[in-house]
Coordinates of C-alpha atoms in Angstrom, one line a residue:
M227 CA 0.3 -0.3 0.2
D228 CA 2.7 2.5 0.8
L229 CA 4.2 2.0 -2.9
L230 CA 0.7 2.7 -4.2
L231 CA 0.5 5.6 -1.9
D232 CA 4.1 6.8 -3.0
R233 CA 3.4 6.8 -6.6
Y234 CA 0.4 8.5 -6.8
G235 CA 2.1 11.0 -4.6
R236 CA 4.7 11.6 -7.2
M237 CA 5.6 10.2 -10.7
E238 CA 9.2 10.7 -12.6
K239 CA 10.7 14.1 -13.6
G240 CA 9.8 13.8 -17.0
R241 CA 6.1 13.3 -17.0
C242 CA 6.0 16.8 -14.3
L243 CA 8.0 19.1 -16.7
L244 CA 5.9 17.9 -19.2
I245 CA 2.5 18.8 -17.6
A246 CA 4.4 21.9 -16.3
L247 CA 5.4 23.1 -20.1
S248 CA 2.2 22.7 -21.3
L249 CA 0.7 24.9 -18.8
F250 CA 2.9 27.9 -20.5
I251 CA 1.9 27.0 -24.0
A252 CA -0.4 29.4 -25.2
T253 CA -4.1 28.1 -25.4
P254 CA -6.6 29.9 -28.1
A255 CA -7.8 32.8 -26.4
A256 CA -11.5 31.6 -25.0
A257 CA -13.4 34.4 -24.7
G258 CA -16.6 34.9 -22.2
P259 CA -19.9 32.6 -23.4
L260 CA -22.1 34.3 -25.4
N261 CA -25.3 32.2 -24.7
D262 CA -27.4 31.7 -21.4
I263 CA -25.2 30.3 -18.4
P264 CA -27.6 28.2 -16.5
A265 CA -28.0 29.0 -12.5
M266 CA -27.4 25.6 -10.9
H267 CA -28.2 25.8 -6.5
E268 CA -26.6 23.1 -4.8
E269 CA -29.5 22.2 -2.8
A270 CA -28.1 18.4 -1.1
L271 CA -28.6 18.5 1.7
A272 CA -32.5 21.0 1.8
A273 CA -33.2 17.8 -0.8
G274 CA -32.8 15.0 2.0
I275 CA -29.4 13.8 0.6
E276 CA -26.9 13.0 3.2
H277 CA -23.9 11.1 1.5
A278 CA -20.5 10.7 0.6
Y279 CA -17.8 8.3 -0.8
R280 CA -15.2 7.2 1.5
G281 CA -12.1 5.1 2.3
P282 CA -8.7 4.7 2.3
W283 CA -6.2 4.4 -0.7
E284 CA -8.6 1.8 -2.7
Y285 CA -11.4 4.7 -3.1
F286 CA -8.9 7.4 -4.5
V287 CA -11.0 6.2 -7.7
G288 CA -14.6 5.5 -8.5
G289 CA -17.8 7.4 -6.7
G290 CA -20.4 6.5 -9.2
A291 CA -23.7 6.8 -9.3
A292 CA -27.3 5.7 -11.4
S293 CA -30.1 7.6 -12.1
F294 CA -33.3 5.9 -13.2
D295 CA -36.9 5.3 -12.5
C296 CA -37.2 2.5 -9.7
N297 CA -40.7 2.4 -8.8
G298 CA -43.2 3.7 -12.3
D299 CA -43.3 7.4 -11.9
R300 CA -40.6 8.0 -14.2
R301 CA -38.9 10.3 -12.3
P302 CA -35.3 9.8 -11.9
D303 CA -34.1 8.1 -8.5
L304 CA -30.6 8.0 -7.0
F305 CA -28.1 4.5 -6.3
L306 CA -24.9 6.5 -5.0
A307 CA -22.1 4.4 -3.9
G308 CA -20.4 5.0 -0.8
G309 CA -16.7 3.1 -1.3
K310 CA -15.9 1.4 2.7
D311 CA -19.4 2.8 3.6
P312 CA -22.7 1.2 2.4
A313 CA -24.3 2.8 -0.6
R314 CA -27.6 4.1 0.0
L315 CA -31.4 4.6 -2.2
Y316 CA -33.1 8.1 -2.4
V317 CA -36.7 7.9 -4.5
N318 CA -37.1 11.1 -5.9
E319 CA -39.9 12.8 -3.9
T320 CA -40.2 15.9 -6.4
T321 CA -42.8 18.0 -7.7
A322 CA -43.0 19.0 -11.4
G323 CA -40.8 22.0 -11.4
G324 CA -39.7 22.4 -7.6
P325 CA -37.3 21.9 -5.3
L326 CA -35.3 19.0 -5.4
R327 CA -36.6 16.3 -2.6
F328 CA -35.5 13.0 -2.1
A329 CA -36.1 10.2 0.7
A330 CA -33.7 7.8 1.6
R331 CA -34.8 4.0 1.0
D332 CA -34.2 0.8 2.5
T333 CA -33.4 -2.0 -0.2
G334 CA -33.3 -4.6 2.0
L335 CA -29.9 -5.7 0.7
S336 CA -26.9 -6.9 3.0
Q337 CA -24.6 -4.9 4.7
R338 CA -21.8 -6.9 3.3
T339 CA -23.7 -6.3 -0.9
L340 CA -23.8 -2.7 -0.4
E341 CA -20.4 -1.9 1.5
K342 CA -17.1 -1.3 -1.1
V343 CA -19.9 -0.2 -4.1
L344 CA -17.3 2.3 -6.2
G345 CA -20.3 2.8 -9.0
A346 CA -23.6 1.8 -10.6
Y347 CA -25.1 1.1 -14.2
P348 CA -28.7 0.9 -14.8
L349 CA -30.4 -1.6 -17.3
D350 CA -33.0 -4.5 -18.0
I351 CA -30.9 -7.4 -17.8
D352 CA -33.6 -9.7 -17.6
N353 CA -36.1 -8.2 -19.8
D354 CA -38.9 -8.2 -17.0
G355 CA -40.0 -4.6 -17.2
H356 CA -37.9 -3.5 -13.9
L357 CA -34.5 -2.1 -14.4
D358 CA -31.8 -3.8 -12.5
L359 CA -28.2 -2.9 -11.5
A360 CA -25.0 -3.8 -11.8
L361 CA -22.6 -2.8 -9.3
L362 CA -18.7 -2.5 -9.8
R363 CA -17.4 -2.8 -6.6
L364 CA -13.6 -3.8 -4.6
G365 CA -13.8 -7.4 -5.1
E366 CA -16.7 -9.7 -6.7
N367 CA -19.2 -7.4 -8.4
V368 CA -23.1 -8.2 -8.0
L369 CA -26.0 -7.8 -10.4
L370 CA -28.8 -6.9 -8.7
K371 CA -32.7 -7.8 -9.7
G372 CA -35.6 -5.0 -9.7
G373 CA -38.7 -5.8 -8.7
P374 CA -41.3 -4.0 -8.4
D375 CA -41.3 0.0 -6.0
C376 CA -37.5 0.2 -6.0
T377 CA -37.1 -3.3 -4.8
F378 CA -34.3 -5.3 -5.1
R379 CA -32.0 -8.6 -4.6
Q380 CA -29.2 -10.1 -5.6
A381 CA -29.2 -11.9 -8.5
N382 CA -25.7 -13.5 -8.9
A383 CA -26.9 -17.1 -8.6
L384 CA -30.2 -16.4 -10.8
F385 CA -27.9 -15.1 -13.9
A386 CA -25.2 -17.4 -13.0
F387 CA -23.0 -14.8 -13.0
D388 CA -19.2 -14.8 -11.2
G389 CA -18.8 -11.7 -10.3
G390 CA -15.1 -12.2 -9.7
N391 CA -12.6 -10.7 -6.6
A392 CA -10.9 -7.5 -8.9
W393 CA -11.1 -3.7 -7.6
T394 CA -13.8 -3.1 -11.0
T395 CA -14.1 1.1 -11.9
A396 CA -15.8 0.3 -15.6
F397 CA -18.6 -1.0 -17.0
S398 CA -20.4 -0.8 -20.3
A399 CA -23.5 -3.3 -22.0
S400 CA -24.7 -3.9 -25.4
W401 CA -26.8 -5.8 -27.1
E402 CA -25.6 -8.3 -29.5
E403 CA -26.8 -9.1 -32.6
G404 CA -29.1 -12.1 -32.1
N405 CA -29.1 -11.8 -28.8
A406 CA -32.1 -11.7 -25.8
F407 CA -30.5 -10.5 -23.3
P408 CA -26.9 -8.1 -23.1
T409 CA -23.3 -8.4 -23.6
L410 CA -21.6 -7.1 -19.9
A411 CA -18.5 -5.6 -19.8
F412 CA -16.6 -5.2 -16.7
G413 CA -12.8 -2.9 -16.3
N414 CA -10.9 -3.6 -13.7
Y415 CA -8.3 -1.5 -12.3
V416 CA -4.7 -2.8 -10.6
D417 CA -4.5 -6.0 -9.8
R418 CA -4.8 -6.3 -6.0
S419 CA -3.0 -9.4 -6.0
A420 CA 0.2 -8.3 -6.8
P421 CA 0.3 -4.1 -5.9
G422 CA 3.8 -3.6 -5.4
S423 CA 5.3 -4.5 -8.6
P424 CA 6.3 -0.7 -10.2
W425 CA 5.1 -1.7 -13.9
G426 CA 2.5 -4.5 -15.3
T427 CA 0.1 -4.2 -12.4
C428 CA -3.2 -4.3 -14.5
H429 CA -5.8 -6.4 -14.2
D430 CA -7.5 -8.2 -17.2
N431 CA -10.9 -6.6 -18.0
A432 CA -13.9 -9.1 -18.4
L433 CA -16.5 -10.6 -21.3
Y434 CA -19.4 -11.6 -20.1
R435 CA -21.6 -12.7 -23.5
P436 CA -25.2 -14.1 -22.3
E437 CA -26.8 -18.0 -22.5
A438 CA -30.6 -17.9 -22.4
G439 CA -32.0 -20.0 -19.2
E440 CA -34.5 -20.7 -17.2
G441 CA -36.1 -17.6 -15.3
G442 CA -33.8 -15.3 -17.4
P443 CA -30.0 -15.3 -18.8
R444 CA -27.1 -17.4 -17.7
Y445 CA -23.3 -15.4 -17.7
A446 CA -21.6 -18.5 -16.6
E447 CA -18.7 -17.6 -19.1
R448 CA -16.3 -15.0 -18.8
R449 CA -13.6 -14.0 -21.8
P450 CA -11.0 -12.2 -20.5
L451 CA -10.0 -9.2 -22.4
S452 CA -6.5 -9.2 -22.3
P453 CA -4.0 -6.9 -22.1
G454 CA -5.8 -4.9 -19.6
Y455 CA -4.2 -1.3 -19.0
C456 CA -5.9 -0.2 -16.0
A457 CA -9.2 0.8 -17.1
L458 CA -11.5 3.9 -15.9
S459 CA -14.2 4.0 -18.1
M460 CA -15.5 1.8 -21.0
L461 CA -18.3 2.6 -23.8
F462 CA -19.9 0.6 -25.9
T463 CA -20.2 2.6 -28.9
D464 CA -20.6 2.6 -33.1
W465 CA -17.8 4.5 -33.8
N466 CA -18.6 4.3 -37.5
R467 CA -22.0 3.8 -37.6
S468 CA -22.1 0.5 -38.8
G469 CA -24.8 -1.3 -36.8
T470 CA -22.5 -2.8 -34.7
P471 CA -20.8 -1.2 -31.4
D472 CA -17.3 -1.7 -30.6
L473 CA -16.1 -1.5 -27.4
R474 CA -13.6 1.5 -26.0
I475 CA -11.6 1.2 -23.0
T476 CA -9.9 4.6 -21.4
N477 CA -7.2 3.5 -19.2
D478 CA -5.2 4.9 -16.2
R479 CA -1.1 5.0 -18.0
H480 CA 0.3 5.4 -13.8
Y481 CA 0.1 1.8 -13.6
Y482 CA 1.5 0.7 -17.4
R483 CA 4.1 0.2 -19.3
G484 CA 4.2 -0.4 -23.2
G485 CA -0.2 0.2 -22.9
E486 CA -2.4 2.7 -24.4
E487 CA -6.1 3.7 -25.0
Q488 CA -8.2 0.6 -26.0
L489 CA -10.6 0.1 -29.0
W490 CA -12.2 -3.3 -29.2
H491 CA -13.7 -5.3 -31.7
I492 CA -17.3 -7.1 -30.7
E493 CA -18.3 -9.2 -33.4
T494 CA -21.2 -11.6 -32.5
G495 CA -20.1 -15.3 -32.6
R496 CA -16.6 -14.3 -32.7
A497 CA -13.2 -13.6 -30.4
P498 CA -12.8 -10.2 -29.3
R499 CA -9.7 -8.4 -30.7
L500 CA -8.1 -5.3 -30.0
F501 CA -8.1 -2.6 -33.5
S502 CA -4.3 -2.9 -34.7
R503 CA -2.2 0.1 -36.4
S504 CA -2.7 -1.4 -39.3
E505 CA -6.5 -0.9 -39.2
G506 CA -5.6 2.7 -38.8
W507 CA -5.7 2.9 -34.9
R508 CA -3.2 5.3 -33.4
H509 CA -1.3 5.0 -30.1
L510 CA -1.9 7.1 -27.2
T511 CA -1.6 7.0 -23.5
I512 CA -3.4 9.1 -21.1
W513 CA -3.9 9.4 -17.5
G514 CA -7.5 8.2 -18.6
M515 CA -10.0 8.3 -16.6
G516 CA -14.0 9.2 -18.4
I517 CA -15.5 9.2 -20.9
A518 CA -17.9 10.7 -23.4
E519 CA -19.8 10.6 -26.4
G520 CA -21.3 13.4 -28.3
D521 CA -21.9 14.6 -31.9
L522 CA -20.8 18.0 -31.9
N523 CA -21.2 19.0 -35.2
S524 CA -24.7 16.5 -36.2
D525 CA -22.9 14.5 -39.3
G526 CA -23.9 11.1 -37.4
Y527 CA -20.7 10.6 -36.3
P528 CA -20.1 10.4 -32.4
E529 CA -16.6 12.8 -30.7
Y530 CA -15.4 11.8 -27.2
A531 CA -14.0 13.7 -24.7
L532 CA -11.3 11.8 -22.5
T533 CA -10.8 13.1 -19.3
S534 CA -6.9 12.8 -17.4
M535 CA -4.4 14.2 -15.3
G536 CA -3.6 17.4 -17.3
D537 CA -5.8 18.4 -20.1
T538 CA -8.8 16.4 -21.9
K539 CA -8.8 15.2 -25.0
L540 CA -11.2 15.8 -27.9
Q541 CA -11.6 13.4 -30.1
M542 CA -13.3 13.6 -34.0
L543 CA -12.5 11.2 -36.7
D544 CA -9.4 12.3 -39.5
E545 CA -10.4 13.0 -42.9
E546 CA -7.8 9.7 -43.5
A547 CA -10.8 7.7 -41.4
E548 CA -12.5 5.5 -43.7
E549 CA -15.7 3.0 -43.0
D550 CA -13.8 0.6 -40.8
R551 CA -10.4 2.2 -40.2
P552 CA -10.6 4.1 -36.9
I553 CA -8.1 7.3 -37.1
Y554 CA -9.1 10.1 -34.6
T555 CA -7.6 13.6 -34.6
D556 CA -7.5 15.6 -31.2
I557 CA -9.3 18.8 -31.3
A558 CA -9.6 19.8 -27.1
Y559 CA -6.7 23.0 -28.5
D560 CA -8.4 24.4 -31.3
R561 CA -12.2 24.0 -29.4
G562 CA -10.7 25.1 -26.0
A563 CA -12.0 22.1 -24.5
T564 CA -8.7 21.2 -22.8
A565 CA -9.6 22.4 -19.1
H566 CA -5.8 21.3 -18.0
R567 CA -6.0 23.7 -15.3
P568 CA -8.5 25.4 -12.7
Y569 CA -10.3 28.3 -13.6
I570 CA -10.6 29.8 -10.7
G571 CA -8.0 30.4 -7.5
E572 CA -4.2 31.0 -7.5
D573 CA -3.5 26.8 -7.8
L574 CA -2.0 26.6 -11.7
K575 CA -1.1 23.2 -11.5
P576 CA -2.8 20.6 -13.5
S577 CA -6.2 19.4 -13.2
T578 CA -7.5 16.1 -12.5
G579 CA -10.5 15.3 -14.8
W580 CA -12.6 12.4 -13.4
H581 CA -16.7 11.5 -15.5
A582 CA -17.3 13.8 -18.3
E583 CA -21.0 13.9 -20.3
F584 CA -22.0 15.4 -23.1
A585 CA -25.0 17.4 -22.3
D586 CA -27.2 20.8 -23.6
F587 CA -27.6 22.7 -20.6
N588 CA -29.1 25.9 -21.5
N589 CA -31.2 24.3 -24.8
D590 CA -29.8 26.1 -26.6
G591 CA -29.7 23.3 -29.3
L592 CA -25.7 23.1 -28.5
L593 CA -23.9 20.5 -26.6
D594 CA -22.0 21.3 -23.6
L595 CA -19.1 19.0 -21.6
F596 CA -19.3 18.8 -18.1
I597 CA -15.9 17.5 -16.3
A598 CA -16.1 16.6 -12.8
K599 CA -12.5 17.7 -11.1
G600 CA -10.9 16.6 -7.4
N601 CA -7.2 16.1 -6.8
V602 CA -6.5 12.0 -6.5
E603 CA -5.7 12.2 -2.9
Q604 CA -3.1 14.8 -2.1
M605 CA -1.0 14.8 -5.1
P606 CA 1.4 17.6 -5.0
D607 CA 2.2 18.0 -8.6
F608 CA -2.0 18.5 -9.3
A609 CA -3.8 21.4 -8.3
A610 CA -5.6 20.9 -4.5
V611 CA -8.7 23.0 -5.1
D612 CA -9.7 22.0 -8.6
P613 CA -13.6 23.0 -9.4
D614 CA -15.9 20.9 -11.5
N615 CA -16.0 22.3 -14.9
L616 CA -19.5 23.7 -17.3
L617 CA -17.9 23.7 -20.9
L618 CA -20.7 25.4 -22.4
G619 CA -21.0 24.8 -27.0
Q620 CA -20.7 28.5 -28.6
W621 CA -22.1 29.3 -31.7
D622 CA -18.3 28.9 -33.6
G623 CA -17.4 25.1 -32.3
R624 CA -15.6 25.9 -29.4
F625 CA -16.9 25.9 -25.6
A626 CA -16.5 28.2 -23.3
E627 CA -15.7 28.0 -19.7
A628 CA -18.8 29.2 -17.5
G629 CA -18.5 26.7 -14.0
A630 CA -18.1 29.9 -11.8
E631 CA -20.7 31.7 -12.6
A632 CA -23.0 28.9 -13.4
G633 CA -22.4 28.2 -9.5
I634 CA -20.9 24.9 -9.7
G635 CA -17.4 26.1 -8.9
L636 CA -17.0 24.5 -5.2
P637 CA -13.7 23.6 -3.5
T638 CA -14.8 19.4 -3.9
K639 CA -13.1 16.2 -4.8
G640 CA -15.7 15.4 -7.6
R641 CA -15.7 12.0 -8.9
G642 CA -18.9 10.5 -10.5
A643 CA -21.3 12.4 -11.3
I644 CA -24.9 12.0 -12.9
V645 CA -26.5 14.8 -15.6
D646 CA -30.6 14.6 -15.7
D647 CA -34.1 16.3 -15.1
F648 CA -35.0 15.6 -11.3
N649 CA -38.2 17.8 -11.5
M650 CA -39.1 17.2 -14.5
D651 CA -38.9 21.5 -15.5
G652 CA -36.8 20.9 -19.2
M653 CA -33.6 21.6 -17.7
L654 CA -31.2 19.4 -17.3
D655 CA -30.0 19.2 -13.3
L656 CA -26.7 17.7 -11.6
L657 CA -25.5 15.6 -8.9
V658 CA -21.7 15.3 -8.6
V659 CA -20.1 12.7 -6.1
N660 CA -17.4 14.1 -4.0
R661 CA -15.0 12.0 -2.1
E662 CA -14.7 12.3 1.7
E663 CA -17.8 14.9 1.4
N664 CA -21.3 15.4 1.0
V665 CA -22.9 14.8 -2.5
S666 CA -23.1 18.0 -4.6
L667 CA -26.9 18.7 -5.9
F668 CA -27.0 21.5 -8.3
R669 CA -31.2 22.3 -9.4
N670 CA -30.7 24.3 -12.7
L671 CA -32.7 27.7 -12.3
G672 CA -32.7 28.6 -15.4
A673 CA -31.0 31.9 -17.5
R674 CA -28.4 34.0 -15.8
A675 CA -27.6 37.2 -17.3
I676 CA -24.8 37.3 -19.3
P677 CA -23.3 41.4 -18.9
G678 CA -23.8 43.5 -22.4
K679 CA -26.6 41.0 -23.0
A680 CA -30.4 41.5 -22.8
G681 CA -32.4 39.3 -21.0
T682 CA -34.3 38.4 -18.3
G683 CA -32.4 36.2 -16.5
F684 CA -30.5 36.1 -12.9
P685 CA -28.4 39.6 -12.7
P686 CA -24.7 38.7 -12.1
G687 CA -23.7 38.5 -8.1
T688 CA -27.2 37.0 -7.3
A689 CA -27.8 35.4 -4.3
A690 CA -28.5 32.3 -4.6
K691 CA -31.5 32.2 -2.0
Q692 CA -32.5 34.8 -4.3
R693 CA -32.8 32.7 -7.5
A694 CA -34.3 29.5 -6.1
E695 CA -36.8 31.7 -4.5
A696 CA -37.6 33.6 -7.5
G697 CA -38.1 30.0 -9.1
P698 CA -36.8 29.0 -12.9
T699 CA -36.1 31.0 -15.8
P700 CA -36.8 30.0 -18.6
M701 CA -33.8 29.5 -21.2
G702 CA -33.9 27.2 -25.0
N703 CA -36.8 24.6 -25.6
F704 CA -36.3 21.5 -25.0
V705 CA -37.5 17.6 -26.5
A706 CA -36.8 15.1 -24.0
V707 CA -37.4 11.5 -25.5
E708 CA -38.4 8.2 -24.3
L709 CA -37.8 4.7 -26.2
A710 CA -39.6 1.8 -26.0
Q711 CA -40.1 -2.0 -28.1
K712 CA -41.7 -4.9 -27.6
G713 CA -39.3 -8.0 -27.2
P714 CA -35.0 -8.0 -25.5
N715 CA -33.8 -4.7 -25.1
A716 CA -37.4 -3.2 -24.5
N717 CA -35.9 0.6 -23.4
A718 CA -33.8 0.3 -26.8
V719 CA -30.2 0.4 -26.2
G720 CA -28.1 1.2 -28.8
A721 CA -30.8 2.8 -31.2
L722 CA -29.8 6.5 -32.6
I723 CA -32.2 9.6 -32.0
A724 CA -32.3 12.8 -34.2
V725 CA -34.3 15.7 -33.5
K726 CA -34.7 18.0 -36.5
Y727 CA -35.7 21.5 -35.6
G728 CA -35.5 24.6 -38.0
T729 CA -32.1 23.6 -40.1
R730 CA -30.9 21.7 -37.3
T731 CA -30.2 18.3 -36.1
A732 CA -29.3 17.3 -32.5
N733 CA -28.3 13.4 -32.3
R734 CA -28.6 11.5 -29.3
T735 CA -27.1 7.9 -28.8
V736 CA -29.4 5.4 -25.6
Q737 CA -26.3 4.2 -24.0
V738 CA -25.0 1.9 -20.9
G739 CA -21.8 2.6 -20.4
G740 CA -19.3 6.1 -20.3
G741 CA -18.6 8.7 -17.2
H742 CA -16.8 7.5 -14.3
A743 CA -18.4 4.9 -12.6
S744 CA -22.0 6.8 -13.3
G745 CA -24.8 6.1 -15.9
H746 CA -28.3 6.8 -16.2
S747 CA -31.4 5.7 -18.0
G748 CA -34.7 7.1 -19.0
F749 CA -35.5 9.9 -21.2
V750 CA -33.2 11.3 -23.8
H751 CA -32.9 15.3 -23.8
A752 CA -32.0 17.3 -26.0
G753 CA -32.1 21.0 -26.5
V754 CA -33.9 22.8 -29.7
G755 CA -33.3 26.3 -29.4
T756 CA -36.2 28.8 -30.0
A757 CA -37.9 26.3 -32.0
E758 CA -41.5 25.2 -31.0
R759 CA -41.6 22.2 -33.1
A760 CA -39.5 19.7 -33.6
E761 CA -39.4 16.3 -35.6
I762 CA -38.0 13.1 -34.3
R763 CA -36.6 10.0 -36.4
V764 CA -35.5 7.1 -34.4
K765 CA -32.6 4.5 -35.9
W766 CA -33.9 1.2 -33.6
P767 CA -30.6 -0.8 -32.4
D768 CA -31.5 -3.1 -35.9
G769 CA -30.7 -0.3 -38.0
E770 CA -34.4 0.1 -39.3
W771 CA -35.4 4.2 -39.3
S772 CA -39.0 4.6 -37.9
P773 CA -41.0 6.9 -39.7
P774 CA -40.9 10.8 -38.7
Y775 CA -42.7 11.7 -36.0
R776 CA -43.6 15.5 -35.4
V777 CA -43.7 17.1 -31.7
F778 CA -44.1 20.2 -30.3
A779 CA -41.4 21.3 -28.0
N780 CA -41.1 21.8 -24.2
N781 CA -42.5 18.4 -23.5
F782 CA -41.7 14.8 -22.7
V783 CA -42.4 12.1 -25.4
R784 CA -42.8 8.3 -25.8
I785 CA -42.1 6.6 -29.0
E786 CA -43.0 3.1 -29.2
R787 CA -42.0 1.1 -32.1
G788 CA -44.1 0.6 -34.7
A789 CA -46.2 3.0 -33.4
A790 CA -47.8 5.5 -35.7
E791 CA -47.6 9.0 -33.1
A792 CA -45.3 10.3 -30.1
R793 CA -47.5 10.1 -27.0
Y794 CA -47.0 13.0 -24.6
W795 CA -46.8 12.0 -20.9
Y796 CA -47.2 15.3 -18.3
P797 CA -45.5 15.2 -15.2
A798 CA -47.8 15.2 -12.5
E799 CA -47.8 18.6 -10.4

């Protein structure tokens, strides 16, 4: 353990010099945001959530959450990892558009199951209509079978799932062609059986393909994904829109020699294999911690944000890329998205990025990028005070930092996070799991005024309490989409949702994975700016396109496969 702490506390002089030099390289000047800045009001304790992610060195990583509807009211409930403390379930009792309210709920699960939880992802594993949970743990991973009214039971034996005994920090899931149940991928960190070796201590990752069994799937066969390079996030992603998602893994270079970021071929009926140099994959080594996918330019192909210690990577398919050649170029510097050091305070040391997520916080139709930040523990070469980022997408394709103005620039140590509309008012809220201190829960109160710009938002400097009492101030319009199909994969994981408004299109993909130890399931949100109507088309997981569904903006809509019209759903007051 002492050696691990030493390695987390100090780095080789060469690495430190490279990072130090990067801080003095001029970054393209980033003007302040020219669009609405959301006013984010922190109200975790007021909302009834008192929970932290705690623990010694093995809990420096992880610290995730799951957001999903566990009682059928369509409001997102929360499951929060606790590290050495038990994980907790909080049921959403918020009224539509109101202050956030959650109530702790006893899961009925054993203390042993709820302890040592590093992260959680929701998905319906057995197609029974209730969302289940995949728990990432220090030790045996656990599959929880969900039931009515937020009830759960451990299902490792039921699903013939061997949760292993690794240090699991990443997860993703996908329905492969022809399978009734999902393929599960678990990413593991340092090999706990050999922590003292300075290099080569990473544990192999694991892929579980389902077999049909009586009463549900069976995950009896564990296929190693070797070599493993200390994964901290993974994501099944259809990077070339071929209809077959592959598995992307971001890895922590602190614990491997000769390793790199990875992209695995995942083809039904075939053994997984890594993309090679001859196929266009470019060697990249970073302190990889989180991954997020988003289509920034609406061309149908996703870009990727990769968080790290130091600068964030923002990858786009290169002009040399072909249909089967994943050649990427980094555009973070040009787009103002490196987020390589704190944006407030006097600490100019490199940042440490964790959870990453693309979302439209101000409903202007442009994707923004949230990054949870926080020193691993007490690493002297990295910023001690490292507030989370809110990079707002701009019309010129760049990003502008708005964390301080939005109110999320707190001196916490963020890890995992959830971006979701907790009070169903059409504006995205934010939960951040913090290490050794209470979670942060931000309610989106709408637009703040921008100096020199006419508007009705809150003027800068308005006290948080006054903003909260005044109620939300509208920004742009939105559409929130819930998908459903009969048979396996009822929630249409892997589907592409194209929301067209005016001359623009917002593309969203339904996924399980990514971020950092955190995932959510439910309505998929898209801002549509000033548009009052939108046209939605769905590319279902098997590649079939839906007809266009024309809907009014500022609504929650449910699209059932084969239905002639979308159905509106109205949150209860």
